[in-house]
Tab-separated table of N, CA, C and O in Angstrom:
chain	number	residue	atom	x	y	z
A	27	MET	N	-53.795	-46.834	-80.052
A	27	MET	CA	-54.554	-48.009	-80.407
A	27	MET	C	-55.957	-47.633	-80.882
A	27	MET	O	-56.560	-46.753	-80.313
A	28	LYS	N	-56.390	-48.386	-81.879
A	28	LYS	CA	-57.730	-48.139	-82.381
A	28	LYS	C	-58.720	-48.985	-81.595
A	28	LYS	O	-58.471	-50.154	-81.308
A	29	LYS	N	-59.832	-48.397	-81.257
A	29	LYS	CA	-60.908	-49.143	-80.605
A	29	LYS	C	-61.815	-49.731	-81.680
A	29	LYS	O	-62.191	-49.021	-82.610
A	30	LYS	N	-62.148	-51.018	-81.532
A	30	LYS	CA	-63.063	-51.642	-82.491
A	30	LYS	C	-64.469	-51.153	-82.210
A	30	LYS	O	-64.849	-50.937	-81.066
A	31	HIS	N	-65.151	-50.990	-83.242
A	31	HIS	CA	-66.516	-50.483	-83.153
A	31	HIS	C	-67.410	-51.506	-82.439
A	31	HIS	O	-67.426	-52.679	-82.808
A	32	PRO	N	-68.185	-51.104	-81.417
A	32	PRO	CA	-69.035	-52.063	-80.692
A	32	PRO	C	-70.114	-52.686	-81.580
A	32	PRO	O	-70.513	-53.824	-81.355
A	33	LEU	N	-70.573	-51.971	-82.580
A	33	LEU	CA	-71.575	-52.528	-83.488
A	33	LEU	C	-70.998	-53.694	-84.281
A	33	LEU	O	-71.665	-54.706	-84.486
A	34	LEU	N	-69.754	-53.584	-84.683
A	34	LEU	CA	-69.091	-54.670	-85.402
A	34	LEU	C	-68.978	-55.908	-84.526
A	34	LEU	O	-69.232	-57.030	-84.986
A	35	ARG	N	-68.628	-55.730	-83.278
A	35	ARG	CA	-68.562	-56.868	-82.342
A	35	ARG	C	-69.928	-57.531	-82.189
A	35	ARG	O	-70.036	-58.751	-82.168
A	36	PHE	N	-70.951	-56.712	-82.081
A	36	PHE	CA	-72.299	-57.254	-81.935
A	36	PHE	C	-72.701	-58.050	-83.169
A	36	PHE	O	-73.264	-59.150	-83.058
A	37	ILE	N	-72.413	-57.536	-84.352
A	37	ILE	CA	-72.757	-58.229	-85.598
A	37	ILE	C	-72.023	-59.561	-85.693
A	37	ILE	O	-72.615	-60.581	-86.046
A	38	VAL	N	-70.756	-59.583	-85.351
A	38	VAL	CA	-69.977	-60.826	-85.369
A	38	VAL	C	-70.566	-61.822	-84.373
A	38	VAL	O	-70.722	-63.008	-84.686
A	39	PHE	N	-70.930	-61.345	-83.192
A	39	PHE	CA	-71.534	-62.218	-82.182
A	39	PHE	C	-72.839	-62.827	-82.691
A	39	PHE	O	-73.074	-64.031	-82.564
A	40	VAL	N	-73.701	-62.027	-83.296
A	40	VAL	CA	-74.980	-62.511	-83.826
A	40	VAL	C	-74.748	-63.535	-84.932
A	40	VAL	O	-75.430	-64.567	-84.991
A	41	LEU	N	-73.793	-63.291	-85.796
A	41	LEU	CA	-73.493	-64.234	-86.875
A	41	LEU	C	-73.003	-65.572	-86.327
A	41	LEU	O	-73.383	-66.635	-86.829
A	42	ILE	N	-72.178	-65.529	-85.296
A	42	ILE	CA	-71.689	-66.774	-84.681
A	42	ILE	C	-72.832	-67.540	-84.049
A	42	ILE	O	-72.956	-68.761	-84.227
A	43	VAL	N	-73.696	-66.856	-83.319
A	43	VAL	CA	-74.853	-67.518	-82.685
A	43	VAL	C	-75.768	-68.116	-83.751
A	43	VAL	O	-76.238	-69.256	-83.617
A	44	ALA	N	-76.030	-67.392	-84.822
A	44	ALA	CA	-76.883	-67.899	-85.900
A	44	ALA	C	-76.264	-69.129	-86.555
A	44	ALA	O	-76.964	-70.114	-86.824
A	45	ALA	N	-74.965	-69.091	-86.800
A	45	ALA	CA	-74.290	-70.241	-87.406
A	45	ALA	C	-74.379	-71.460	-86.505
A	45	ALA	O	-74.654	-72.573	-86.973
A	46	LEU	N	-74.162	-71.276	-85.213
A	46	LEU	CA	-74.255	-72.394	-84.268
A	46	LEU	C	-75.665	-72.958	-84.219
A	46	LEU	O	-75.854	-74.173	-84.158
A	47	TYR	N	-76.671	-72.107	-84.281
A	47	TYR	CA	-78.060	-72.559	-84.275
A	47	TYR	C	-78.354	-73.416	-85.513
A	47	TYR	O	-78.944	-74.490	-85.406
A	48	PHE	N	-77.942	-72.958	-86.691
A	48	PHE	CA	-78.209	-73.715	-87.914
A	48	PHE	C	-77.439	-75.036	-87.936
A	48	PHE	O	-77.959	-76.047	-88.410
A	49	ILE	N	-76.249	-75.062	-87.419
A	49	ILE	CA	-75.485	-76.311	-87.323
A	49	ILE	C	-76.194	-77.274	-86.384
A	49	ILE	O	-76.343	-78.463	-86.690
A	50	TYR	N	-76.659	-76.779	-85.258
A	50	TYR	CA	-77.388	-77.611	-84.292
A	50	TYR	C	-78.651	-78.181	-84.925
A	50	TYR	O	-78.941	-79.367	-84.798
A	51	GLU	N	-79.424	-77.344	-85.619
A	51	GLU	CA	-80.659	-77.806	-86.253
A	51	GLU	C	-80.396	-78.851	-87.328
A	51	GLU	O	-81.157	-79.788	-87.490
A	52	LYS	N	-79.312	-78.700	-88.065
A	52	LYS	CA	-79.015	-79.626	-89.150
A	52	LYS	C	-78.584	-80.998	-88.634
A	52	LYS	O	-78.932	-82.022	-89.193
A	53	TYR	N	-77.816	-81.015	-87.573
A	53	TYR	CA	-77.246	-82.271	-87.097
A	53	TYR	C	-77.949	-82.855	-85.883
A	53	TYR	O	-77.604	-83.938	-85.437
A	54	ASN	N	-78.945	-82.186	-85.336
A	54	ASN	CA	-79.686	-82.700	-84.187
A	54	ASN	C	-80.902	-83.482	-84.680
A	54	ASN	O	-82.028	-82.998	-84.648
A	55	VAL	N	-80.643	-84.676	-85.167
A	55	VAL	CA	-81.688	-85.525	-85.733
A	55	VAL	C	-81.772	-86.803	-84.898
A	55	VAL	O	-80.761	-87.454	-84.650
A	56	LEU	N	-82.993	-87.144	-84.482
A	56	LEU	CA	-83.185	-88.403	-83.760
A	56	LEU	C	-83.034	-89.564	-84.729
A	56	LEU	O	-83.609	-89.552	-85.813
A	57	THR	N	-82.254	-90.565	-84.349
A	57	THR	CA	-82.030	-91.736	-85.196
A	57	THR	C	-82.684	-92.946	-84.541
A	57	THR	O	-82.494	-93.186	-83.350
A	58	VAL	N	-83.443	-93.697	-85.346
A	58	VAL	CA	-84.178	-94.849	-84.823
A	58	VAL	C	-84.358	-95.868	-85.952
A	58	VAL	O	-84.369	-95.514	-87.121
A	59	THR	N	-84.481	-97.140	-85.580
A	59	THR	CA	-84.790	-98.165	-86.586
A	59	THR	C	-86.295	-98.207	-86.809
A	59	THR	O	-87.076	-97.786	-85.951
A	60	ALA	N	-86.697	-98.714	-87.956
A	60	ALA	CA	-88.121	-98.828	-88.269
A	60	ALA	C	-88.828	-99.712	-87.249
A	60	ALA	O	-89.940	-99.402	-86.806
A	61	GLU	N	-88.182	-100.801	-86.869
A	61	GLU	CA	-88.766	-101.712	-85.876
A	61	GLU	C	-89.018	-101.014	-84.537
A	61	GLU	O	-90.075	-101.159	-83.945
A	62	ASP	N	-88.016	-100.257	-84.068
A	62	ASP	CA	-88.150	-99.567	-82.777
A	62	ASP	C	-89.219	-98.483	-82.829
A	62	ASP	O	-90.002	-98.325	-81.885
A	63	LEU	N	-89.275	-97.735	-83.924
A	63	LEU	CA	-90.276	-96.685	-84.066
A	63	LEU	C	-91.685	-97.285	-84.072
A	63	LEU	O	-92.580	-96.792	-83.373
A	64	ALA	N	-91.873	-98.345	-84.825
A	64	ALA	CA	-93.178	-99.007	-84.885
A	64	ALA	C	-93.560	-99.575	-83.522
A	64	ALA	O	-94.716	-99.461	-83.089
A	65	PHE	N	-92.603	-100.172	-82.816
A	65	PHE	CA	-92.874	-100.726	-81.494
A	65	PHE	C	-93.326	-99.626	-80.532
A	65	PHE	O	-94.308	-99.791	-79.810
A	66	GLU	N	-92.608	-98.508	-80.530
A	66	GLU	CA	-92.950	-97.416	-79.612
A	66	GLU	C	-94.334	-96.849	-79.896
A	66	GLU	O	-95.112	-96.605	-78.972
A	67	PHE	N	-94.675	-96.620	-81.169
A	67	PHE	CA	-95.991	-96.069	-81.494
A	67	PHE	C	-97.109	-97.084	-81.259
A	67	PHE	O	-98.219	-96.700	-80.913
A	68	THR	N	-96.827	-98.362	-81.430
A	68	THR	CA	-97.852	-99.384	-81.239
A	68	THR	C	-98.152	-99.615	-79.761
A	68	THR	O	-99.310	-99.771	-79.373
A	69	HIS	N	-97.122	-99.606	-78.924
A	69	HIS	CA	-97.296	-99.990	-77.529
A	69	HIS	C	-97.413	-98.827	-76.545
A	69	HIS	O	-97.886	-99.034	-75.430
A	70	ASN	N	-96.971	-97.629	-76.919
A	70	ASN	CA	-97.103	-96.486	-76.014
A	70	ASN	C	-97.109	-95.206	-76.851
A	70	ASN	O	-96.117	-94.494	-76.916
A	71	ILE	N	-98.262	-94.931	-77.429
A	71	ILE	CA	-98.362	-93.827	-78.385
A	71	ILE	C	-98.117	-92.465	-77.736
A	71	ILE	O	-97.568	-91.561	-78.366
A	72	GLU	N	-98.501	-92.298	-76.472
A	72	GLU	CA	-98.292	-91.008	-75.805
A	72	GLU	C	-96.804	-90.684	-75.687
A	72	GLU	O	-96.372	-89.571	-76.009
A	73	ASN	N	-96.017	-91.642	-75.228
A	73	ASN	CA	-94.566	-91.422	-75.124
A	73	ASN	C	-93.930	-91.234	-76.500
A	73	ASN	O	-93.032	-90.409	-76.667
A	74	ALA	N	-94.381	-92.011	-77.469
A	74	ALA	CA	-93.838	-91.894	-78.825
A	74	ALA	C	-94.146	-90.519	-79.412
A	74	ALA	O	-93.283	-89.911	-80.052
A	75	ASN	N	-95.359	-90.015	-79.182
A	75	ASN	CA	-95.701	-88.677	-79.667
A	75	ASN	C	-94.818	-87.615	-79.021
A	75	ASN	O	-94.345	-86.700	-79.690
A	76	ASP	N	-94.599	-87.746	-77.716
A	76	ASP	CA	-93.730	-86.787	-77.021
A	76	ASP	C	-92.311	-86.810	-77.585
A	76	ASP	O	-91.669	-85.781	-77.707
A	77	LYS	N	-91.842	-87.991	-77.911
A	77	LYS	CA	-90.455	-88.164	-78.352
A	77	LYS	C	-90.233	-87.807	-79.823
A	77	LYS	O	-89.208	-87.226	-80.170
A	78	TYR	N	-91.198	-88.144	-80.704
A	78	TYR	CA	-90.963	-88.051	-82.144
A	78	TYR	C	-91.865	-87.078	-82.908
A	78	TYR	O	-91.461	-86.586	-83.955
A	79	LEU	N	-93.070	-86.823	-82.441
A	79	LEU	CA	-94.055	-86.065	-83.212
A	79	LEU	C	-93.544	-84.682	-83.605
A	79	LEU	O	-93.064	-83.921	-82.771
A	80	ASN	N	-93.646	-84.380	-84.896
A	80	ASN	CA	-93.230	-83.101	-85.491
A	80	ASN	C	-91.741	-82.797	-85.324
A	80	ASN	O	-91.337	-81.643	-85.379
A	81	LYS	N	-90.949	-83.837	-85.122
A	81	LYS	CA	-89.498	-83.668	-85.016
A	81	LYS	C	-88.842	-84.346	-86.217
A	81	LYS	O	-89.384	-85.275	-86.803
A	82	GLU	N	-87.646	-83.865	-86.538
A	82	GLU	CA	-86.899	-84.480	-87.633
A	82	GLU	C	-86.261	-85.765	-87.125
A	82	GLU	O	-85.606	-85.772	-86.083
A	83	ILE	N	-86.489	-86.851	-87.862
A	83	ILE	CA	-85.939	-88.150	-87.479
A	83	ILE	C	-85.272	-88.799	-88.685
A	83	ILE	O	-85.551	-88.450	-89.832
A	84	LYS	N	-84.410	-89.749	-88.379
A	84	LYS	CA	-83.777	-90.569	-89.411
A	84	LYS	C	-84.126	-92.013	-89.071
A	84	LYS	O	-83.736	-92.521	-88.022
A	85	VAL	N	-84.888	-92.647	-89.943
A	85	VAL	CA	-85.363	-94.018	-89.726
A	85	VAL	C	-84.628	-94.945	-90.684
A	85	VAL	O	-84.594	-94.708	-91.888
A	86	THR	N	-84.032	-95.985	-90.126
A	86	THR	CA	-83.335	-96.980	-90.927
A	86	THR	C	-84.142	-98.271	-90.919
A	86	THR	O	-84.577	-98.719	-89.860
A	87	GLY	N	-84.344	-98.840	-92.099
A	87	GLY	CA	-85.095	-100.081	-92.178
A	87	GLY	C	-85.119	-100.634	-93.591
A	87	GLY	O	-84.492	-100.090	-94.509
A	88	GLU	N	-85.863	-101.719	-93.745
A	88	GLU	CA	-85.997	-102.392	-95.039
A	88	GLU	C	-87.214	-101.887	-95.786
A	88	GLU	O	-88.253	-101.622	-95.189
A	89	VAL	N	-87.077	-101.792	-97.092
A	89	VAL	CA	-88.207	-101.428	-97.942
A	89	VAL	C	-89.174	-102.603	-97.985
A	89	VAL	O	-88.774	-103.730	-98.273
A	90	LYS	N	-90.423	-102.342	-97.681
A	90	LYS	CA	-91.449	-103.370	-97.798
A	90	LYS	C	-92.156	-103.243	-99.148
A	90	LYS	O	-92.353	-104.227	-99.851
A	91	ALA	N	-92.540	-101.996	-99.494
A	91	ALA	CA	-93.258	-101.793	-100.745
A	91	ALA	C	-93.254	-100.322	-101.135
A	91	ALA	O	-93.087	-99.443	-100.292
A	92	LEU	N	-93.447	-100.089	-102.422
A	92	LEU	CA	-93.646	-98.755	-102.964
A	92	LEU	C	-94.936	-98.835	-103.768
A	92	LEU	O	-95.054	-99.654	-104.678
A	93	TYR	N	-95.925	-98.018	-103.412
A	93	TYR	CA	-97.218	-98.100	-104.087
A	93	TYR	C	-97.921	-96.750	-104.058
A	93	TYR	O	-97.479	-95.818	-103.395
A	94	LYS	N	-99.009	-96.680	-104.798
A	94	LYS	CA	-99.794	-95.451	-104.858
A	94	LYS	C	-100.980	-95.563	-103.913
A	94	LYS	O	-101.609	-96.601	-103.811
A	95	ILE	N	-101.253	-94.442	-103.268
A	95	ILE	CA	-102.423	-94.350	-102.394
A	95	ILE	C	-103.498	-93.612	-103.167
A	95	ILE	O	-103.244	-92.532	-103.710
A	96	MET	N	-104.678	-94.181	-103.214
A	96	MET	CA	-105.818	-93.581	-103.900
A	96	MET	C	-105.479	-93.243	-105.353
A	96	MET	O	-105.952	-92.253	-105.897
A	97	ASN	N	-104.622	-94.046	-105.959
A	97	ASN	CA	-104.202	-93.900	-107.359
A	97	ASN	C	-103.619	-92.534	-107.701
A	97	ASN	O	-103.643	-92.120	-108.854
A	98	THR	N	-103.089	-91.820	-106.710
A	98	THR	CA	-102.516	-90.509	-107.001
A	98	THR	C	-101.142	-90.309	-106.378
A	98	THR	O	-100.220	-89.906	-107.048
A	99	ARG	N	-101.018	-90.592	-105.122
A	99	ARG	CA	-99.798	-90.256	-104.397
A	99	ARG	C	-98.988	-91.512	-104.099
A	99	ARG	O	-99.495	-92.452	-103.505
A	100	GLN	N	-97.732	-91.484	-104.500
A	100	GLN	CA	-96.860	-92.628	-104.267
A	100	GLN	C	-96.270	-92.554	-102.857
A	100	GLN	O	-95.862	-91.488	-102.399
A	101	VAL	N	-96.247	-93.690	-102.176
A	101	VAL	CA	-95.692	-93.765	-100.829
A	101	VAL	C	-94.758	-94.964	-100.723
A	101	VAL	O	-94.847	-95.910	-101.496
A	102	LEU	N	-93.875	-94.887	-99.751
A	102	LEU	CA	-92.923	-95.957	-99.474
A	102	LEU	C	-93.258	-96.518	-98.104
A	102	LEU	O	-93.451	-95.762	-97.149
A	103	GLU	N	-93.345	-97.832	-97.997
A	103	GLU	CA	-93.617	-98.471	-96.709
A	103	GLU	C	-92.376	-99.227	-96.263
A	103	GLU	O	-91.764	-99.954	-97.038
A	104	LEU	N	-92.025	-99.043	-94.989
A	104	LEU	CA	-90.894	-99.760	-94.404
A	104	LEU	C	-91.407	-100.984	-93.643
A	104	LEU	O	-92.497	-100.967	-93.081
A	105	SER	N	-90.595	-102.031	-93.615
A	105	SER	CA	-90.972	-103.280	-92.935
A	105	SER	C	-91.002	-103.093	-91.432
A	105	SER	O	-90.114	-102.465	-90.848
A	106	THR	N	-92.042	-103.649	-90.820
A	106	THR	CA	-92.167	-103.710	-89.359
A	106	THR	C	-92.696	-105.088	-88.996
A	106	THR	O	-93.061	-105.869	-89.867
A	107	SER	N	-92.752	-105.378	-87.715
A	107	SER	CA	-93.303	-106.665	-87.273
A	107	SER	C	-94.781	-106.753	-87.624
A	107	SER	O	-95.461	-105.741	-87.782
A	108	LYS	N	-95.278	-107.955	-87.673
A	108	LYS	CA	-96.649	-108.233	-88.107
A	108	LYS	C	-97.704	-107.487	-87.285
A	108	LYS	O	-98.650	-106.945	-87.838
A	109	ASP	N	-97.544	-107.430	-85.974
A	109	ASP	CA	-98.565	-106.842	-85.112
A	109	ASP	C	-98.347	-105.360	-84.826
A	109	ASP	O	-99.027	-104.800	-83.966
A	110	GLU	N	-97.428	-104.740	-85.509
A	110	GLU	CA	-97.136	-103.333	-85.245
A	110	GLU	C	-97.582	-102.449	-86.396
A	110	GLU	O	-97.773	-102.910	-87.513
A	111	LEU	N	-97.735	-101.157	-86.100
A	111	LEU	CA	-98.161	-100.200	-87.112
A	111	LEU	C	-97.137	-100.104	-88.245
A	111	LEU	O	-95.933	-100.155	-87.996
A	112	PRO	N	-97.603	-99.951	-89.469
A	112	PRO	CA	-96.665	-99.768	-90.586
A	112	PRO	C	-96.092	-98.351	-90.574
A	112	PRO	O	-96.678	-97.429	-90.008
A	113	ILE	N	-94.945	-98.185	-91.212
A	113	ILE	CA	-94.330	-96.869	-91.376
A	113	ILE	C	-94.500	-96.478	-92.836
A	113	ILE	O	-94.000	-97.151	-93.735
A	114	ILE	N	-95.233	-95.391	-93.045
A	114	ILE	CA	-95.554	-94.919	-94.383
A	114	ILE	C	-94.823	-93.602	-94.631
A	114	ILE	O	-94.957	-92.654	-93.867
A	115	CYS	N	-94.055	-93.551	-95.716
A	115	CYS	CA	-93.258	-92.367	-96.049
A	115	CYS	C	-93.899	-91.638	-97.227
A	115	CYS	O	-94.070	-92.216	-98.297
A	116	PHE	N	-94.250	-90.373	-97.000
A	116	PHE	CA	-94.822	-89.520	-98.031
A	116	PHE	C	-93.730	-88.621	-98.593
A	116	PHE	O	-92.938	-88.069	-97.834
A	117	PHE	N	-93.713	-88.451	-99.911
A	117	PHE	CA	-92.669	-87.664	-100.567
A	117	PHE	C	-93.108	-86.220	-100.744
A	117	PHE	O	-94.260	-85.951	-101.061
A	118	ARG	N	-92.147	-85.306	-100.597
A	118	ARG	CA	-92.414	-83.878	-100.769
A	118	ARG	C	-92.379	-83.467	-102.232
A	118	ARG	O	-93.031	-82.514	-102.629
A	119	ASN	N	-91.590	-84.174	-103.026
A	119	ASN	CA	-91.450	-83.750	-104.430
A	119	ASN	C	-91.285	-84.955	-105.349
A	119	ASN	O	-91.041	-86.071	-104.914
A	120	LYS	N	-91.406	-84.680	-106.639
A	120	LYS	CA	-91.334	-85.739	-107.661
A	120	LYS	C	-89.932	-86.344	-107.768
A	120	LYS	O	-89.790	-87.512	-108.099
A	121	THR	N	-88.899	-85.572	-107.463
A	121	THR	CA	-87.531	-86.087	-107.541
A	121	THR	C	-87.341	-87.230	-106.559
A	121	THR	O	-86.758	-88.266	-106.903
A	122	ASP	N	-87.825	-87.053	-105.320
A	122	ASP	CA	-87.718	-88.122	-104.328
A	122	ASP	C	-88.547	-89.346	-104.738
A	122	ASP	O	-88.126	-90.478	-104.530
A	123	GLU	N	-89.716	-89.110	-105.310
A	123	GLU	CA	-90.535	-90.226	-105.795
A	123	GLU	C	-89.787	-91.006	-106.877
A	123	GLU	O	-89.802	-92.234	-106.889
A	124	TYR	N	-89.147	-90.285	-107.773
A	124	TYR	CA	-88.389	-90.925	-108.841
A	124	TYR	C	-87.236	-91.749	-108.267
A	124	TYR	O	-86.997	-92.880	-108.689
A	125	GLU	N	-86.509	-91.192	-107.298
A	125	GLU	CA	-85.402	-91.907	-106.664
A	125	GLU	C	-85.912	-93.155	-105.938
A	125	GLU	O	-85.257	-94.191	-105.929
A	126	ALA	N	-87.072	-93.056	-105.323
A	126	ALA	CA	-87.644	-94.194	-104.599
A	126	ALA	C	-88.011	-95.337	-105.548
A	126	ALA	O	-87.980	-96.506	-105.149
A	127	GLN	N	-88.326	-95.028	-106.785
A	127	GLN	CA	-88.677	-96.072	-107.755
A	127	GLN	C	-87.506	-96.985	-108.062
A	127	GLN	O	-87.692	-98.102	-108.526
A	128	LYS	N	-86.297	-96.542	-107.765
A	128	LYS	CA	-85.107	-97.359	-107.991
A	128	LYS	C	-84.904	-98.388	-106.881
A	128	LYS	O	-84.115	-99.313	-107.026
A	129	LEU	N	-85.614	-98.221	-105.772
A	129	LEU	CA	-85.472	-99.136	-104.633
A	129	LEU	C	-86.228	-100.425	-104.897
A	129	LEU	O	-87.232	-100.447	-105.601
A	130	ARG	N	-85.742	-101.479	-104.298
A	130	ARG	CA	-86.380	-102.790	-104.411
A	130	ARG	C	-86.734	-103.303	-103.024
A	130	ARG	O	-86.161	-102.877	-102.020
A	131	GLU	N	-87.657	-104.235	-102.984
A	131	GLU	CA	-88.056	-104.852	-101.719
A	131	GLU	C	-86.823	-105.416	-101.010
A	131	GLU	O	-85.932	-105.976	-101.648
A	132	ASN	N	-86.763	-105.227	-99.701
A	132	ASN	CA	-85.684	-105.674	-98.804
A	132	ASN	C	-84.409	-104.832	-98.894
A	132	ASN	O	-83.433	-105.167	-98.232
A	133	ASP	N	-84.386	-103.757	-99.690
A	133	ASP	CA	-83.242	-102.841	-99.675
A	133	ASP	C	-83.194	-102.148	-98.314
A	133	ASP	O	-84.229	-101.736	-97.789
A	134	MET	N	-81.998	-102.024	-97.769
A	134	MET	CA	-81.825	-101.278	-96.515
A	134	MET	C	-81.652	-99.798	-96.868
A	134	MET	O	-80.798	-99.461	-97.683
A	135	ILE	N	-82.479	-98.952	-96.245
A	135	ILE	CA	-82.422	-97.520	-96.523
A	135	ILE	C	-82.513	-96.717	-95.236
A	135	ILE	O	-82.878	-97.243	-94.181
A	136	SER	N	-82.172	-95.449	-95.349
A	136	SER	CA	-82.395	-94.480	-94.284
A	136	SER	C	-83.275	-93.381	-94.853
A	136	SER	O	-83.013	-92.868	-95.940
A	137	VAL	N	-84.310	-93.059	-94.117
A	137	VAL	CA	-85.237	-92.012	-94.508
A	137	VAL	C	-85.127	-90.899	-93.482
A	137	VAL	O	-85.259	-91.141	-92.282
A	138	LYS	N	-84.880	-89.700	-93.964
A	138	LYS	CA	-84.800	-88.545	-93.074
A	138	LYS	C	-86.013	-87.676	-93.362
A	138	LYS	O	-86.314	-87.387	-94.521
A	139	GLY	N	-86.724	-87.288	-92.296
A	139	GLY	CA	-87.908	-86.462	-92.497
A	139	GLY	C	-88.571	-86.101	-91.187
A	139	GLY	O	-88.051	-86.370	-90.106
A	140	ILE	N	-89.731	-85.506	-91.299
A	140	ILE	CA	-90.503	-85.079	-90.137
A	140	ILE	C	-91.516	-86.164	-89.800
A	140	ILE	O	-92.275	-86.611	-90.654
A	141	CYS	N	-91.532	-86.577	-88.537
A	141	CYS	CA	-92.493	-87.585	-88.081
A	141	CYS	C	-93.844	-86.913	-87.875
A	141	CYS	O	-93.981	-85.983	-87.072
A	142	LEU	N	-94.846	-87.380	-88.610
A	142	LEU	CA	-96.196	-86.821	-88.518
A	142	LEU	C	-97.090	-87.623	-87.578
A	142	LEU	O	-98.242	-87.259	-87.375
A	143	GLY	N	-96.571	-88.720	-87.031
A	143	GLY	CA	-97.350	-89.544	-86.109
A	143	GLY	C	-98.410	-90.350	-86.824
A	143	GLY	O	-98.297	-90.657	-88.016
A	144	THR	N	-99.479	-90.654	-86.110
A	144	THR	CA	-100.527	-91.509	-86.661
A	144	THR	C	-101.785	-90.746	-87.063
A	144	THR	O	-102.652	-91.298	-87.717
A	145	ILE	N	-101.885	-89.486	-86.701
A	145	ILE	CA	-103.097	-88.709	-86.962
A	145	ILE	C	-103.130	-88.143	-88.383
A	145	ILE	O	-104.147	-88.209	-89.051
A	146	SER	N	-102.041	-87.562	-88.853
A	146	SER	CA	-102.002	-86.945	-90.188
A	146	SER	C	-102.336	-87.972	-91.258
A	146	SER	O	-102.016	-89.146	-91.124
A	147	TYR	N	-102.953	-87.494	-92.322
A	147	TYR	CA	-103.372	-88.366	-93.421
A	147	TYR	C	-104.141	-89.564	-92.857
A	147	TYR	O	-103.770	-90.718	-93.034
A	148	SER	N	-105.222	-89.271	-92.188
A	148	SER	CA	-105.958	-90.309	-91.471
A	148	SER	C	-106.554	-91.381	-92.372
A	148	SER	O	-107.005	-92.408	-91.881
A	149	PHE	N	-106.531	-91.173	-93.680
A	149	PHE	CA	-107.045	-92.210	-94.581
A	149	PHE	C	-106.077	-93.386	-94.695
A	149	PHE	O	-106.397	-94.392	-95.302
A	150	VAL	N	-104.888	-93.263	-94.093
A	150	VAL	CA	-103.892	-94.329	-94.110
A	150	VAL	C	-103.549	-94.666	-92.669
A	150	VAL	O	-103.191	-93.795	-91.885
A	151	LYS	N	-103.663	-95.943	-92.323
A	151	LYS	CA	-103.325	-96.364	-90.972
A	151	LYS	C	-101.810	-96.587	-90.879
A	151	LYS	O	-101.237	-97.280	-91.708
A	152	GLY	N	-101.189	-95.987	-89.883
A	152	GLY	CA	-99.768	-96.185	-89.676
A	152	GLY	C	-99.074	-94.928	-89.210
A	152	GLY	O	-99.694	-93.904	-88.945
A	153	ILE	N	-97.756	-95.017	-89.117
A	153	ILE	CA	-96.907	-93.904	-88.706
A	153	ILE	C	-96.444	-93.219	-89.984
A	153	ILE	O	-95.846	-93.846	-90.845
A	154	LYS	N	-96.715	-91.927	-90.092
A	154	LYS	CA	-96.383	-91.206	-91.315
A	154	LYS	C	-95.113	-90.396	-91.144
A	154	LYS	O	-94.881	-89.803	-90.097
A	155	ILE	N	-94.324	-90.356	-92.216
A	155	ILE	CA	-93.104	-89.558	-92.247
A	155	ILE	C	-93.130	-88.717	-93.515
A	155	ILE	O	-93.344	-89.237	-94.612
A	156	ASP	N	-92.920	-87.412	-93.348
A	156	ASP	CA	-92.822	-86.486	-94.461
A	156	ASP	C	-91.341	-86.457	-94.866
A	156	ASP	O	-90.508	-85.869	-94.187
A	157	VAL	N	-91.002	-87.131	-95.957
A	157	VAL	CA	-89.617	-87.400	-96.347
A	157	VAL	C	-88.897	-86.156	-96.851
A	157	VAL	O	-89.407	-85.450	-97.712
A	158	LYS	N	-87.695	-85.930	-96.303
A	158	LYS	CA	-86.791	-84.886	-96.813
A	158	LYS	C	-85.731	-85.501	-97.707
A	158	LYS	O	-85.335	-84.903	-98.701
A	159	SER	N	-85.253	-86.699	-97.329
A	159	SER	CA	-84.236	-87.367	-98.151
A	159	SER	C	-84.251	-88.866	-97.883
A	159	SER	O	-84.643	-89.315	-96.812
A	160	ILE	N	-83.770	-89.603	-98.875
A	160	ILE	CA	-83.641	-91.055	-98.784
A	160	ILE	C	-82.224	-91.421	-99.191
A	160	ILE	O	-81.707	-90.884	-100.164
A	161	SER	N	-81.642	-92.359	-98.461
A	161	SER	CA	-80.330	-92.863	-98.867
A	161	SER	C	-80.292	-94.368	-98.684
A	161	SER	O	-80.860	-94.893	-97.733
A	162	LYS	N	-79.641	-95.021	-99.612
A	162	LYS	CA	-79.518	-96.478	-99.553
A	162	LYS	C	-78.324	-96.821	-98.676
A	162	LYS	O	-77.276	-96.207	-98.763
A	163	GLU	N	-78.509	-97.785	-97.811
A	163	GLU	CA	-77.441	-98.183	-96.872
A	163	GLU	C	-76.496	-99.159	-97.521
A	163	GLU	O	-76.792	-99.950	-98.314
């Protein structure tokens, strides 16, 4: 019988662990509605920061508006209750901005991205999301 080389076993083991890690990272996304996210950040920002800050999230909600900030950067705002913080989505690239222009007010969408909380881009009040992808529901 031939003995398998221990280095080959180790390489296969490392590849399996790496594959499992990347699968976990890709599919381990927190899912929340725009209303719930806004409620959590408005009423208990410390807990919301612990739960969402700098993590990948998927937010589902209605389009409120698409507009430019400071006449340069286009952003997407999701609808929230009147007394709660707005959710502002910043785009990483021009392709996403172009796709967002096809959206209309009250369209149901899902936005996947990194939650930046309320501190980043302090010139805009609200909960910021660095968008990775947008999909229409």
